[in-house]
Amino acid sequence: RLSDSVLCTHAIPDNDRFPIYDHRLAYPKLKALSDSLSSPMHILCGHGHNPTFHAFPNLTVHSIGSVGCMDEGAPGIAPYVIAEIEGEDFSLRPYYVGYDTKRLVPLFLSSGIRDSCPIMARIGLTQMMHNCDLIVGFVSEAANLSKARGETHISQQAWEEADRRFRWP
């Protein structure tokens, strides 16, 4: 919490995984939150890959997006936002930085992530190369496979099966 009226969260205060980027789901939840507030609040959050804005009478939400891999964005462009905060006042400055996707591959692969977590490395690299969100769909696939097996957590076997079944770009 930056102040009584400015809150920084990953998604929204009571749900770190809330799909803030899905207006159909976000609108009713955020409207109810706005209606429950006794004074105006401004939430700065991320979680979604595209910058998103919601405004209600007592609530303003800026979802600043994700560095790299905007959904349906342009490959080789990493958006980010710098929040400049002074007391109750703040401003958001969006930036877009280009990167060479051809140089990215060897750098990413030499980082060691492929050896320690090959499936996450594949997800991350594919997202950066195609500038699309794959993690939500992939983890949902793995979670559904685990649930069908009666597992309470995603097992290594479900993770690997999801990798085989997933529709990679």
Coordinates of C-alpha atoms in Angstrom, one line a residue, residues 1-91:
R1 CA 0.0 0.0 0.0
L2 CA 1.5 3.3 -1.1
S3 CA -1.1 5.4 0.7
D4 CA -4.7 5.2 1.9
S5 CA -5.8 5.7 -1.7
V6 CA -3.1 4.0 -3.8
L7 CA -2.6 0.2 -3.6
C8 CA -0.1 -1.9 -5.7
T9 CA -1.1 -5.5 -6.2
H10 CA -0.4 -8.4 -8.6
A11 CA -4.0 -8.7 -9.7
I12 CA -6.6 -7.4 -7.2
P13 CA -6.4 -7.2 -3.4
D14 CA -8.2 -10.4 -2.5
N15 CA -7.3 -12.6 -5.4
D16 CA -3.7 -12.6 -6.8
R17 CA -4.8 -14.7 -9.8
F18 CA -7.9 -12.7 -10.8
P19 CA -8.2 -12.2 -14.5
I20 CA -8.1 -8.4 -14.5
Y21 CA -7.6 -8.4 -18.3
D22 CA -11.0 -10.2 -18.9
H23 CA -13.5 -7.3 -18.9
R24 CA -16.5 -9.7 -18.7
L25 CA -15.2 -11.2 -15.4
A26 CA -13.5 -8.1 -14.1
Y27 CA -16.4 -5.6 -14.4
P28 CA -18.8 -7.2 -11.9
K29 CA -16.1 -7.9 -9.3
L30 CA -14.6 -4.4 -9.6
K31 CA -18.0 -2.7 -9.6
A32 CA -18.8 -4.5 -6.4
L33 CA -15.5 -3.4 -4.9
S34 CA -16.1 0.2 -6.0
D35 CA -19.6 0.1 -4.4
S36 CA -18.1 -1.2 -1.1
L37 CA -15.5 1.6 -0.8
S38 CA -16.1 4.6 1.4
S39 CA -13.4 6.6 -0.2
P40 CA -11.8 6.6 -3.7
M41 CA -9.0 4.0 -4.3
H42 CA -6.6 3.6 -7.1
I43 CA -5.1 0.1 -7.8
L44 CA -1.9 -0.4 -9.8
C45 CA -1.5 -4.0 -10.8
G46 CA -0.1 -6.4 -13.3
H47 CA -1.1 -10.0 -13.9
G48 CA -2.6 -9.5 -17.4
H49 CA -0.1 -9.2 -20.3
N50 CA -1.8 -6.2 -21.9
P51 CA -2.2 -2.9 -20.3
T52 CA -5.8 -2.5 -19.1
F53 CA -7.8 0.3 -17.5
H54 CA -11.0 0.2 -15.5
A55 CA -12.8 3.2 -14.0
F56 CA -15.7 3.3 -11.5
P57 CA -17.0 6.0 -9.2
N58 CA -14.8 5.0 -6.2
L59 CA -12.2 2.8 -8.0
T60 CA -9.7 3.2 -10.7
V61 CA -7.6 0.3 -11.8
H62 CA -4.5 0.5 -14.1
S63 CA -3.2 -2.9 -15.0
I64 CA 0.2 -2.1 -16.4
G65 CA 0.8 -5.3 -18.4
S66 CA 3.9 -7.4 -18.6
V67 CA 7.4 -6.8 -19.7
G68 CA 7.6 -8.7 -23.0
C69 CA 5.0 -11.1 -24.4
M70 CA 1.9 -8.9 -24.7
D71 CA -1.0 -11.0 -25.9
E72 CA -1.3 -10.5 -29.6
G73 CA 1.5 -7.9 -29.5
A74 CA 4.4 -7.5 -31.8
P75 CA 7.3 -9.9 -31.3
G76 CA 10.5 -8.1 -30.3
I77 CA 8.8 -5.4 -28.3
A78 CA 8.8 -5.3 -24.5
P79 CA 6.3 -2.9 -22.9
Y80 CA 6.7 -1.7 -19.4
V81 CA 5.4 1.1 -17.2
I82 CA 7.3 3.3 -14.7
A83 CA 5.1 4.6 -11.8
E84 CA 6.3 7.9 -10.4
I85 CA 4.8 8.3 -7.0
E86 CA 4.9 11.3 -4.7
G87 CA 2.6 11.2 -1.7
E88 CA -1.0 10.8 -3.0
D89 CA 0.0 11.8 -6.5
F90 CA 1.4 9.5 -9.2
S91 CA 1.9 9.3 -12.9

